[in-house]
Coordinates of C-alpha atoms in Angstrom, one line a residue:
Chain A
M1 CA 110.6 96.7 155.4
R2 CA 107.8 95.0 153.4
R3 CA 105.2 97.7 154.8
L4 CA 107.6 100.4 154.0
F5 CA 107.6 99.1 150.4
G6 CA 103.8 99.0 150.2
A7 CA 103.9 102.6 151.2
A8 CA 106.3 103.7 148.6
L9 CA 104.2 102.1 146.1
F10 CA 101.1 103.6 147.3
T11 CA 103.0 107.4 147.1
L12 CA 104.0 106.3 143.4
A13 CA 100.5 105.5 142.5
A14 CA 99.4 108.7 143.9
T15 CA 101.9 110.8 142.2
A16 CA 101.2 109.1 138.9
A17 CA 97.4 109.8 139.5
L18 CA 98.4 113.6 139.6
A19 CA 100.9 113.4 136.4
Q20 CA 102.4 117.0 135.8
P21 CA 102.4 118.5 132.3
V22 CA 105.7 119.3 130.7
A23 CA 106.4 122.2 128.5
V24 CA 106.8 121.1 124.8
P25 CA 109.3 123.8 123.0
P26 CA 108.6 124.3 119.4
F27 CA 110.4 121.8 116.8
A28 CA 114.0 123.1 116.6
S29 CA 114.3 121.5 113.1
K30 CA 112.7 123.0 109.8
P31 CA 112.8 119.6 107.6
D32 CA 113.2 120.7 103.8
M33 CA 111.3 118.4 101.7
A34 CA 112.6 119.5 98.4
R35 CA 116.3 119.0 99.6
L36 CA 115.4 116.0 102.0
D37 CA 117.1 117.5 104.8
Y38 CA 116.0 116.9 108.3
D39 CA 118.0 119.9 109.7
L40 CA 118.8 118.0 112.6
K41 CA 120.2 120.0 115.6
P42 CA 122.2 118.3 118.4
R43 CA 121.3 120.2 121.7
Q44 CA 123.4 119.6 124.7
I45 CA 121.8 118.6 127.7
A46 CA 124.7 117.5 130.2
P47 CA 128.3 117.2 130.0
G48 CA 129.3 115.5 126.8
T49 CA 125.8 114.6 126.2
W50 CA 123.4 115.5 123.3
V51 CA 120.1 115.0 121.9
I52 CA 118.9 115.3 118.4
E53 CA 114.9 115.9 119.3
G54 CA 112.3 114.9 116.9
E55 CA 108.9 116.5 116.6
V56 CA 106.4 115.9 119.2
A57 CA 104.0 114.5 116.7
D58 CA 102.8 111.6 115.0
F59 CA 104.6 110.7 111.4
T60 CA 104.0 113.3 108.7
R61 CA 105.8 113.8 105.7
A62 CA 106.1 117.8 106.9
N63 CA 108.2 116.6 109.6
G64 CA 110.3 114.0 107.6
C65 CA 108.8 111.4 110.0
N66 CA 111.4 112.3 112.4
I67 CA 109.5 112.1 115.6
I68 CA 112.0 110.3 117.6
N69 CA 114.9 111.6 120.0
T70 CA 118.2 110.1 119.0
G71 CA 121.5 111.0 121.3
F72 CA 125.0 110.7 121.7
I73 CA 127.6 110.7 124.6
D74 CA 131.2 111.7 123.9
T75 CA 132.8 109.9 126.7
G76 CA 136.2 111.6 126.1
A77 CA 137.2 107.8 125.0
G78 CA 134.9 107.9 122.1
V79 CA 131.3 108.5 121.2
V80 CA 128.4 106.1 122.3
V81 CA 125.3 106.7 119.9
V82 CA 121.9 105.9 120.9
N83 CA 119.3 105.1 118.3
T84 CA 119.4 105.8 114.5
G85 CA 116.3 107.2 113.3
P86 CA 113.5 106.5 110.6
S87 CA 115.5 106.4 107.5
R88 CA 119.0 105.8 105.8
L89 CA 119.1 109.9 105.2
Y90 CA 118.5 110.2 108.8
G91 CA 121.3 108.0 109.7
D92 CA 123.6 109.7 107.3
Q93 CA 122.6 113.4 108.5
Q94 CA 122.8 112.1 112.1
R95 CA 126.6 111.0 111.6
R96 CA 127.1 114.3 110.0
A97 CA 125.5 116.2 112.8
I98 CA 127.7 114.5 115.4
E99 CA 130.9 114.9 113.3
R100 CA 130.4 118.9 113.5
I101 CA 130.1 118.3 117.4
T102 CA 132.9 115.8 118.0
R103 CA 135.9 114.6 115.9
A104 CA 136.1 111.6 118.5
P105 CA 135.5 108.1 116.9
V106 CA 132.1 106.5 117.4
L107 CA 132.8 103.3 119.4
R108 CA 129.4 101.7 119.3
V109 CA 125.6 102.6 118.3
I110 CA 122.9 101.3 120.6
E111 CA 119.0 100.8 119.9
L112 CA 116.8 100.6 122.6
N113 CA 114.1 98.5 121.1
L114 CA 112.9 97.0 117.6
H115 CA 110.9 99.6 116.5
P116 CA 111.9 101.3 113.0
D117 CA 112.7 104.8 114.2
Y118 CA 115.2 103.5 116.6
F119 CA 117.3 101.4 113.9
F120 CA 116.3 102.4 110.2
G121 CA 119.3 104.6 110.1
N122 CA 121.8 101.5 110.5
Q123 CA 123.0 101.7 106.8
A124 CA 124.9 105.0 107.8
W125 CA 126.6 103.1 110.4
A126 CA 127.6 99.8 108.5
D127 CA 131.3 100.3 109.8
K128 CA 130.4 100.5 113.6
P129 CA 129.0 97.9 115.9
T130 CA 125.2 98.3 116.1
Q131 CA 123.6 96.4 119.2
A132 CA 120.4 96.0 120.9
L133 CA 118.9 93.3 122.8
A134 CA 118.9 89.9 121.3
G135 CA 114.7 89.7 121.4
S136 CA 115.0 93.2 119.6
V137 CA 117.3 92.1 117.0
A138 CA 115.0 89.1 116.3
G139 CA 112.2 91.5 116.0
M140 CA 113.8 93.6 113.6
Q141 CA 114.7 90.8 111.6
A142 CA 111.2 89.6 111.6
E143 CA 109.1 92.8 111.3
G144 CA 111.7 95.3 109.3
G145 CA 110.1 94.4 106.0
A146 CA 106.5 95.3 107.1
Y147 CA 108.1 98.3 108.8
A148 CA 109.6 99.6 105.6
D149 CA 106.4 99.2 103.7
N150 CA 104.2 101.2 106.2
L151 CA 107.1 104.0 106.4
Y152 CA 107.4 104.2 102.5
R153 CA 103.7 104.7 102.3
L154 CA 103.7 107.4 105.3
C155 CA 106.8 109.1 104.4
G156 CA 107.5 109.0 101.0
D157 CA 110.7 110.4 99.6
W158 CA 112.2 110.5 102.9
M159 CA 112.8 106.7 102.9
R160 CA 114.8 106.9 99.5
G161 CA 117.1 104.1 99.8
T162 CA 116.1 102.7 103.0
E163 CA 116.4 98.9 103.8
S164 CA 115.9 97.5 107.2
T165 CA 119.1 96.7 108.5
P166 CA 118.7 95.2 111.9
A167 CA 121.5 95.4 114.5
R168 CA 124.1 93.1 113.9
E169 CA 125.2 92.4 117.7
A170 CA 122.8 91.0 119.8
I171 CA 123.3 91.9 123.6
D172 CA 122.5 88.6 125.5
P173 CA 119.7 89.8 128.5
K174 CA 121.7 87.8 130.8
T175 CA 124.8 89.9 130.8
L176 CA 122.6 92.7 132.2
P177 CA 122.6 95.0 134.0
Q178 CA 126.0 95.6 132.7
V179 CA 128.1 98.7 133.8
L180 CA 130.7 99.9 131.3
Q181 CA 133.4 102.4 132.1
I182 CA 134.0 104.3 129.0
G183 CA 136.1 107.5 129.1
G184 CA 134.7 109.8 131.9
H185 CA 131.5 108.4 131.7
R186 CA 130.0 105.3 133.9
L187 CA 127.1 103.9 131.5
E188 CA 124.9 101.1 132.7
L189 CA 122.8 99.3 130.6
R190 CA 119.2 97.5 131.9
R191 CA 116.9 95.4 130.6
L192 CA 113.3 96.4 131.3
E193 CA 110.0 95.1 129.2
G194 CA 106.3 96.3 128.5
H195 CA 106.5 98.9 125.7
T196 CA 108.0 95.6 123.9
D197 CA 109.3 92.2 124.9
D198 CA 113.0 93.9 125.5
D199 CA 113.0 97.4 126.4
L200 CA 116.9 98.3 126.8
V201 CA 117.6 101.4 128.9
L202 CA 120.9 103.4 129.2
I203 CA 121.6 105.5 132.4
D204 CA 124.8 107.5 132.3
H205 CA 125.7 107.7 136.2
T206 CA 128.1 110.4 135.5
T207 CA 125.5 112.8 134.4
G208 CA 122.3 111.5 135.8
V209 CA 120.7 111.0 132.4
L210 CA 118.5 108.1 131.4
F211 CA 117.7 107.3 128.1
A212 CA 114.5 105.7 128.5
G213 CA 113.5 104.4 125.1
G214 CA 110.0 103.7 124.5
L215 CA 109.0 103.1 128.0
V216 CA 108.5 106.6 128.7
F217 CA 106.6 108.9 126.5
T218 CA 106.0 112.8 127.5
E219 CA 102.8 114.9 126.0
R220 CA 102.7 112.3 123.4
V221 CA 100.2 109.5 123.2
P222 CA 102.0 106.1 123.9
T223 CA 102.5 103.8 121.0
T224 CA 101.3 100.2 121.8
P225 CA 102.0 97.7 119.1
H226 CA 103.9 95.4 121.3
A227 CA 103.1 96.4 124.4
H228 CA 102.3 94.0 127.3
F229 CA 100.2 96.9 129.8
A230 CA 101.0 95.2 133.1
R231 CA 104.5 94.6 132.3
W232 CA 104.9 97.9 131.3
I233 CA 103.4 99.6 134.2
A234 CA 105.7 97.4 136.3
S235 CA 108.5 98.8 134.3
L236 CA 107.4 102.5 135.1
D237 CA 107.3 101.5 138.7
T238 CA 110.8 100.4 138.5
L239 CA 112.0 103.6 136.7
A240 CA 110.2 105.7 139.3
Q241 CA 111.8 103.8 142.2
W242 CA 115.0 104.4 140.4
Q243 CA 114.3 108.1 139.9
A244 CA 113.1 108.3 143.7
A245 CA 116.7 106.7 144.5
G246 CA 118.7 109.5 142.7
Q247 CA 120.1 106.9 140.0
F248 CA 119.0 109.7 137.3
R249 CA 117.5 113.3 137.1
T250 CA 117.4 113.8 133.5
V251 CA 115.1 111.6 131.5
V252 CA 115.5 111.6 127.5
P253 CA 112.2 109.7 126.2
S254 CA 112.0 108.5 122.7
H255 CA 109.2 110.5 121.9
G256 CA 108.3 113.9 123.8
P257 CA 110.6 116.6 125.3
V258 CA 113.7 115.8 127.5
H259 CA 112.8 116.8 131.2
S260 CA 113.9 116.6 134.7
G261 CA 112.0 114.3 137.2
G262 CA 109.5 111.7 136.9
A263 CA 106.8 113.7 134.7
G264 CA 107.2 111.4 131.8
I265 CA 107.0 108.1 133.8
A266 CA 104.1 109.4 135.8
Q267 CA 102.1 110.6 132.3
T268 CA 102.9 107.2 130.6
R269 CA 101.7 105.0 133.7
D270 CA 98.5 107.4 134.1
W271 CA 98.0 106.8 130.2
L272 CA 98.4 103.2 130.5
Q273 CA 96.2 102.7 133.6
W274 CA 93.5 104.9 132.1
L275 CA 93.5 103.2 128.7
T276 CA 93.2 99.8 130.2
A277 CA 90.2 100.9 132.5
R278 CA 88.8 102.4 129.3
M279 CA 88.8 99.3 127.5
Q280 CA 87.8 97.1 130.3
D281 CA 84.7 99.2 131.2
S282 CA 83.6 99.6 127.5
A283 CA 83.8 96.0 127.1
E284 CA 81.7 95.2 130.4
R285 CA 79.1 97.8 129.2
G286 CA 78.8 96.0 125.9
L287 CA 80.1 98.8 123.6
D288 CA 81.3 98.0 119.8
L289 CA 84.7 99.3 118.8
G290 CA 83.3 102.0 116.5
E291 CA 81.5 103.5 119.7
V292 CA 84.8 103.3 121.9
L293 CA 86.6 105.2 119.4
R294 CA 84.1 107.9 119.7
L295 CA 84.1 108.2 123.3
P296 CA 85.6 111.6 124.5
V297 CA 89.4 111.5 126.2
P298 CA 89.7 113.2 129.5
E299 CA 91.3 116.8 129.3
R300 CA 94.7 115.8 130.8
F301 CA 95.5 113.8 127.5
A302 CA 93.5 115.8 125.0
R303 CA 96.4 118.1 124.5
W304 CA 98.9 115.5 124.0
A305 CA 100.6 114.8 120.6
A306 CA 99.2 112.3 118.0
Q307 CA 95.8 112.3 119.3
P308 CA 93.5 110.7 118.3
A309 CA 95.4 108.7 115.9
E310 CA 97.6 107.0 118.4
L311 CA 94.6 106.1 120.7
H312 CA 92.7 104.9 117.8
R313 CA 95.7 102.5 116.9
S314 CA 95.6 101.2 120.3
L315 CA 92.0 100.6 120.5
T316 CA 91.8 99.0 117.1
Q317 CA 94.5 96.5 118.1
W318 CA 93.7 95.8 121.8
Y319 CA 89.9 96.7 122.3
P320 CA 88.8 93.2 120.5
Q321 CA 90.6 91.2 123.2
H322 CA 88.6 92.8 125.8
E323 CA 85.3 92.4 123.8
Q324 CA 85.9 88.7 123.5
R325 CA 86.9 88.2 126.9
V326 CA 83.4 89.8 128.3
L327 CA 81.6 87.5 125.7
G328 CA 82.3 84.5 127.6
G329 CA 81.9 80.9 127.0
V330 CA 81.1 79.3 123.8
S331 CA 78.2 76.9 122.8
G332 CA 77.2 75.6 119.5
A333 CA 80.5 74.0 118.5
R334 CA 80.3 71.0 116.0
Chain B
M1 CA 80.1 141.1 101.3
R2 CA 79.6 142.6 98.1
S3 CA 82.8 141.5 96.7
L4 CA 82.1 138.2 98.0
R5 CA 78.9 137.9 96.2
R6 CA 80.2 139.3 93.0
R7 CA 83.0 136.7 93.2
T8 CA 80.6 134.0 93.7
V9 CA 78.3 135.1 90.5
L10 CA 81.5 135.3 88.5
T11 CA 82.7 131.7 89.7
S12 CA 79.1 130.0 88.8
L13 CA 79.4 131.9 85.5
A14 CA 82.7 130.5 84.6
F15 CA 81.9 127.1 85.8
A16 CA 78.3 126.4 85.2
P17 CA 78.5 125.6 81.3
L18 CA 81.3 123.2 82.0
A19 CA 79.0 121.3 84.3
W20 CA 76.3 121.2 82.4
A21 CA 78.2 120.0 79.5
Q22 CA 79.7 117.1 81.4
E23 CA 77.6 113.8 82.0
D24 CA 77.4 113.1 85.8
H25 CA 79.0 109.7 86.1
T26 CA 78.3 109.5 89.9
G27 CA 74.7 108.8 89.9
G28 CA 74.2 112.0 91.9
D29 CA 76.2 110.4 94.7
P30 CA 77.4 112.9 97.3
L31 CA 80.6 111.3 98.0
G32 CA 81.4 111.7 94.2
S33 CA 82.1 108.2 93.5
M34 CA 82.3 107.1 89.7
Q35 CA 81.7 103.2 91.2
Y36 CA 78.6 104.3 92.8
P37 CA 75.8 103.6 89.8
S38 CA 77.4 100.0 88.9
L39 CA 77.6 99.2 93.0
R40 CA 74.0 100.4 93.3
E41 CA 72.9 98.4 90.3
Q42 CA 74.7 95.3 91.8
T43 CA 73.3 95.9 95.4
I44 CA 69.5 96.8 94.5
G45 CA 69.2 96.2 90.8
K46 CA 67.4 98.6 88.7
A47 CA 65.5 100.2 91.4
S48 CA 66.2 103.7 92.2
A49 CA 67.4 104.9 95.6
R50 CA 67.4 108.3 97.4
F51 CA 70.4 109.8 99.3
T52 CA 69.3 110.3 102.8
D53 CA 70.6 111.5 106.3
A54 CA 68.1 109.4 108.0
V55 CA 70.4 106.2 107.3
I56 CA 73.6 106.8 109.4
V57 CA 76.9 104.9 108.4
R58 CA 79.6 105.5 110.6
G59 CA 83.3 104.0 110.1
P60 CA 86.4 105.2 112.0
A61 CA 88.3 108.4 110.4
F62 CA 91.1 105.6 109.4
A63 CA 90.9 102.0 108.9
D64 CA 94.1 101.1 111.1
D65 CA 93.5 97.3 110.8
A66 CA 92.2 96.5 107.4
M67 CA 91.0 93.5 108.2
N68 CA 88.8 94.6 111.0
V69 CA 87.1 97.9 110.1
P70 CA 84.5 98.7 112.3
L71 CA 81.2 99.9 110.9
L72 CA 77.8 101.0 112.6
V73 CA 74.7 101.2 110.4
D74 CA 71.7 103.2 112.2
A75 CA 68.3 103.4 110.2
R76 CA 66.0 104.2 113.0
G77 CA 65.4 107.4 111.4
L78 CA 63.2 105.4 108.8
N79 CA 61.0 103.7 111.5
T80 CA 58.2 106.2 110.4
V81 CA 58.9 106.3 106.7
G82 CA 57.2 103.9 104.2
G83 CA 56.1 101.5 106.9
G84 CA 59.2 101.2 108.6
V85 CA 62.4 99.2 107.5
A86 CA 62.4 96.0 105.7
R87 CA 66.0 95.2 104.9
I88 CA 69.7 96.7 104.7
R89 CA 72.1 95.8 102.3
V90 CA 75.6 97.0 103.1
S91 CA 78.2 97.2 100.3
V92 CA 81.5 98.9 99.4
D93 CA 82.7 100.7 96.0
R94 CA 86.3 99.7 95.8
N95 CA 86.3 96.3 97.6
P96 CA 87.1 93.4 95.1
V97 CA 84.2 91.8 96.7
R98 CA 81.4 94.6 96.9
Q99 CA 78.5 93.1 98.9
V100 CA 79.0 92.9 102.6
L101 CA 75.7 91.7 104.2
D102 CA 72.0 91.8 103.9
F103 CA 70.3 92.3 106.9
E104 CA 66.4 91.9 107.8
P105 CA 65.6 93.4 111.3
L106 CA 61.9 91.8 111.4
R107 CA 61.4 92.3 115.1
A108 CA 64.8 93.9 115.8
L109 CA 65.6 97.4 115.6
P110 CA 67.1 98.7 112.1
M111 CA 70.7 99.0 113.2
L112 CA 73.8 97.0 113.8
A113 CA 77.4 97.1 114.1
F114 CA 80.1 94.6 112.5
R115 CA 83.5 94.5 111.0
I116 CA 84.6 94.3 107.5
R117 CA 88.0 94.0 105.4
M118 CA 88.8 96.7 103.1
E119 CA 91.2 96.4 100.3
Q120 CA 91.6 100.3 99.8
A121 CA 89.9 103.6 100.7
S122 CA 86.5 103.7 99.7
P123 CA 82.8 105.0 100.6
V124 CA 80.8 102.3 102.7
R125 CA 76.9 102.4 101.9
A126 CA 73.9 100.9 103.4
F127 CA 70.9 100.7 101.1
V128 CA 67.9 100.5 103.3
Q129 CA 64.6 99.4 102.1
T130 CA 61.3 100.3 103.5
R131 CA 58.3 98.1 103.5
D132 CA 57.1 100.3 100.7
G133 CA 59.5 99.2 98.3
Q134 CA 61.5 102.5 98.3
W135 CA 65.3 102.4 98.7
H136 CA 67.3 105.0 101.1
V137 CA 71.1 105.2 100.9
G138 CA 73.2 106.5 103.7
S139 CA 77.3 106.7 103.1
T140 CA 80.6 107.4 104.6
W141 CA 83.9 107.4 103.7
V142 CA 86.7 105.2 105.0
Q143 CA 90.3 106.0 104.6
A144 CA 92.4 103.0 104.6
A145 CA 96.1 101.9 103.6
G146 CA 94.1 98.7 102.7
G147 CA 95.2 95.1 101.8
G148 CA 92.4 93.5 104.1
C149 CA 91.0 91.3 101.5
T150 CA 93.9 89.4 100.3
V151 CA 95.8 88.4 103.3
P152 CA 94.7 85.3 105.0
G153 CA 93.2 85.7 108.7
I154 CA 94.8 84.8 111.8
T155 CA 93.2 81.3 112.4
R156 CA 93.6 80.4 108.6
A157 CA 97.1 81.3 108.9
D158 CA 97.7 79.4 112.2
G159 CA 95.4 76.5 111.2
S160 CA 93.2 76.7 114.2
W161 CA 90.0 77.8 112.5
S162 CA 89.2 73.9 112.2
R163 CA 88.9 73.2 115.8
T164 CA 86.8 76.1 116.5
L165 CA 84.4 76.3 113.5
G166 CA 80.8 77.3 114.2
Q167 CA 81.3 78.0 117.8
V168 CA 79.4 81.0 119.3
Q169 CA 79.7 83.5 121.9
A170 CA 76.8 85.6 122.9
R171 CA 75.8 88.1 125.7
F172 CA 73.0 90.7 126.3
F173 CA 73.7 94.3 127.5
N174 CA 71.0 96.1 128.7
N175 CA 70.7 100.0 128.7
V176 CA 73.3 100.8 126.2
I177 CA 71.0 102.4 124.0
E178 CA 67.4 103.8 124.8
G179 CA 64.8 101.4 123.9
S180 CA 67.1 98.4 123.3
R181 CA 68.2 95.3 124.9
R182 CA 71.7 94.6 123.0
L183 CA 73.0 91.3 121.8
R184 CA 76.5 90.8 120.7
L185 CA 77.3 87.7 119.0
R186 CA 80.5 86.0 117.7
V187 CA 80.6 83.2 115.4
M188 CA 84.1 81.5 114.8
H189 CA 84.6 81.0 111.1
P190 CA 87.7 81.9 108.9
M191 CA 85.3 83.9 106.6
D192 CA 87.7 83.3 103.5
T193 CA 87.4 86.1 100.9
G194 CA 88.6 83.7 98.1
L195 CA 91.3 86.3 97.3
V196 CA 94.2 84.8 98.7
A197 CA 96.1 82.0 96.5
G198 CA 95.0 78.2 97.3
I199 CA 92.0 79.4 99.7
P200 CA 88.6 79.1 98.1
A201 CA 85.9 81.7 99.3
F202 CA 84.4 80.1 102.6
Y203 CA 81.8 82.0 104.5
I204 CA 78.9 82.2 106.6
E205 CA 75.9 82.6 104.1
Q206 CA 72.9 82.9 106.7
M207 CA 72.1 83.4 110.3
E208 CA 68.9 83.5 111.8
L209 CA 67.9 84.2 115.5
Q210 CA 64.9 82.2 116.5
D211 CA 62.6 82.6 119.7
P212 CA 61.4 79.2 121.5
G213 CA 58.6 79.1 119.2
G214 CA 60.8 79.0 116.2
Q215 CA 59.8 82.6 115.1
P216 CA 62.7 84.7 113.7
W217 CA 63.5 87.8 115.4
W218 CA 66.0 88.9 112.6
R219 CA 67.7 87.1 109.7
I220 CA 71.0 88.0 108.1
A221 CA 73.2 86.8 105.0
L222 CA 77.0 87.5 105.2
H223 CA 79.2 88.0 102.0
E224 CA 83.0 87.3 101.9
P225 CA 84.2 90.9 103.1
V226 CA 83.0 90.3 106.5
S227 CA 85.8 89.9 109.0
E228 CA 87.1 86.8 110.4
N229 CA 85.1 85.2 113.5
P230 CA 82.3 87.9 112.8
L231 CA 81.4 89.9 115.9
I232 CA 77.9 91.5 115.3
T233 CA 76.1 93.6 117.4
F234 CA 72.2 93.7 117.1
E235 CA 69.7 95.6 118.9
L236 CA 66.4 93.9 119.9
P237 CA 63.3 95.4 122.0
P238 CA 63.6 95.6 125.6
Q239 CA 60.8 92.9 125.9
S240 CA 62.1 90.2 123.9
P241 CA 62.3 86.8 125.4
P242 CA 65.4 86.0 127.8
A243 CA 66.4 82.8 125.6
F244 CA 66.9 82.3 121.8
R245 CA 68.5 79.9 119.4
L246 CA 70.8 81.1 116.3
V247 CA 70.7 78.8 113.7
G248 CA 72.5 79.2 110.1
R249 CA 74.9 77.6 107.7
D250 CA 78.1 78.3 105.7
N251 CA 78.7 78.3 102.1
N252 CA 80.0 74.5 102.5
G253 CA 76.9 73.6 104.2
N254 CA 78.4 73.6 107.7
R255 CA 75.5 74.0 110.4
I256 CA 75.6 76.9 113.1
D257 CA 73.4 76.0 115.8
A258 CA 73.7 77.7 119.3
E259 CA 71.7 78.5 122.5
V260 CA 71.8 82.3 122.9
V261 CA 70.8 82.9 126.8
A262 CA 70.7 85.7 128.7

């Protein structure tokens, strides 16, 4: 049994090395900066299930800083919303877009991690239960102000009226995994980790849709401000096992196109392994951060969105640890 | 082609008198910075300096971490000019403290890599003096959201700096660039800028790399903008001795004294 398991892991690793490209459809929305209209267009991907796709890109004023996929499930007994976008305006417009599709009441709003575009629309959902893992709620509370400063600088008027409003209900990780039978949908919440300390994923067993949160990026350089690389890779292995076992077919990453199968999981894994190796090797060779920023990127990653800005952010944050590690022991302490 | 030329002529006619009428407030700076003339005077006094591509200054396209902006300076292009490089002074137009460091390569190569804090987007300059006394300037523009000078560093914030003050990590790396033996040094020091309320300026003033005979191979003076726990990359000749000693002091008189062994 153990041997079989090892063979399965080996197969996963081989699959990851050959991460397949995923087609990126053109950005469906045409954001209007003058009217501050995100032009949100829900797209149905499964029975009762819609996504509102952000641009596969970095934050810009032209895209309204709308780079996240949010979603909602109309279960037949009420609506479950996943993530609320980068601003108060987004939350307002998301809510109206959902109301155009269904008149069913929203039961709860689930936020998959602590990053700002997962919860900065919460002001529009003040009358509904907004929920996230307890660790994510604590992170939202601690870092929300800094997120707001950064997004106001990057996105300007799109942020008008936005105040960091963390999820109000903390999900105790000890209660997970948790299956919720809501209307005609059997939803399961599970906790993984590595993109952040607390990564919530939502599997709809009725439709085979996985809302993967920040664990899966597709055709877009993964963001790493709260990453733990080894744990993240382990979580991707877990997701790949669940996918191989048929627990879901459709993957909704938070950033990048919705797709079938394991391509996004494999792409993210490939990137994290490559980035870790690039930093270790460069540090061992004695390269300075400024030199590593200028090294070319393999062809399979060069086409990805947010390149090279997101890579530079990751290197700037994480490479110094690798440099310090290879410098070794200290001398000359007082 | 003809219309293009015609348009060029018209454009120059339209704008040339205006340009002549205006005084150049940038001292001929190719980056067009009005702060350049005062920066030059602060850095090299009344001497003149010529802009040159022989002095390479490289920064990131965007300073993602304004407290650790990686800079590379390479003045090897002046090795055969004016008797070679005597000193390199790095300064930043738009920082509240503008002088960054003063490096005398002595027997090392005239290049180094280091990190600084930046308060806002700015040109970064390397003023290089050759042994004939002439100054040469290389520049780059670094975009930054800023704020790097006016927030406390990590070890200042968590109070751990006093336990590690003056500790040195060092390692040699061969074959990184042709004709050099690379030395990377990290010295634990908070490098307080004096711009954070209640924390006076506290920084490494002087460091020197000495061979076993006590001869200096390079000398460097740091100023407040150099990042916390400075990590500096030097390039020594391949035939340099296996062991050195790093000696220095900060502006409070704390001494740095460490073996640097391959």
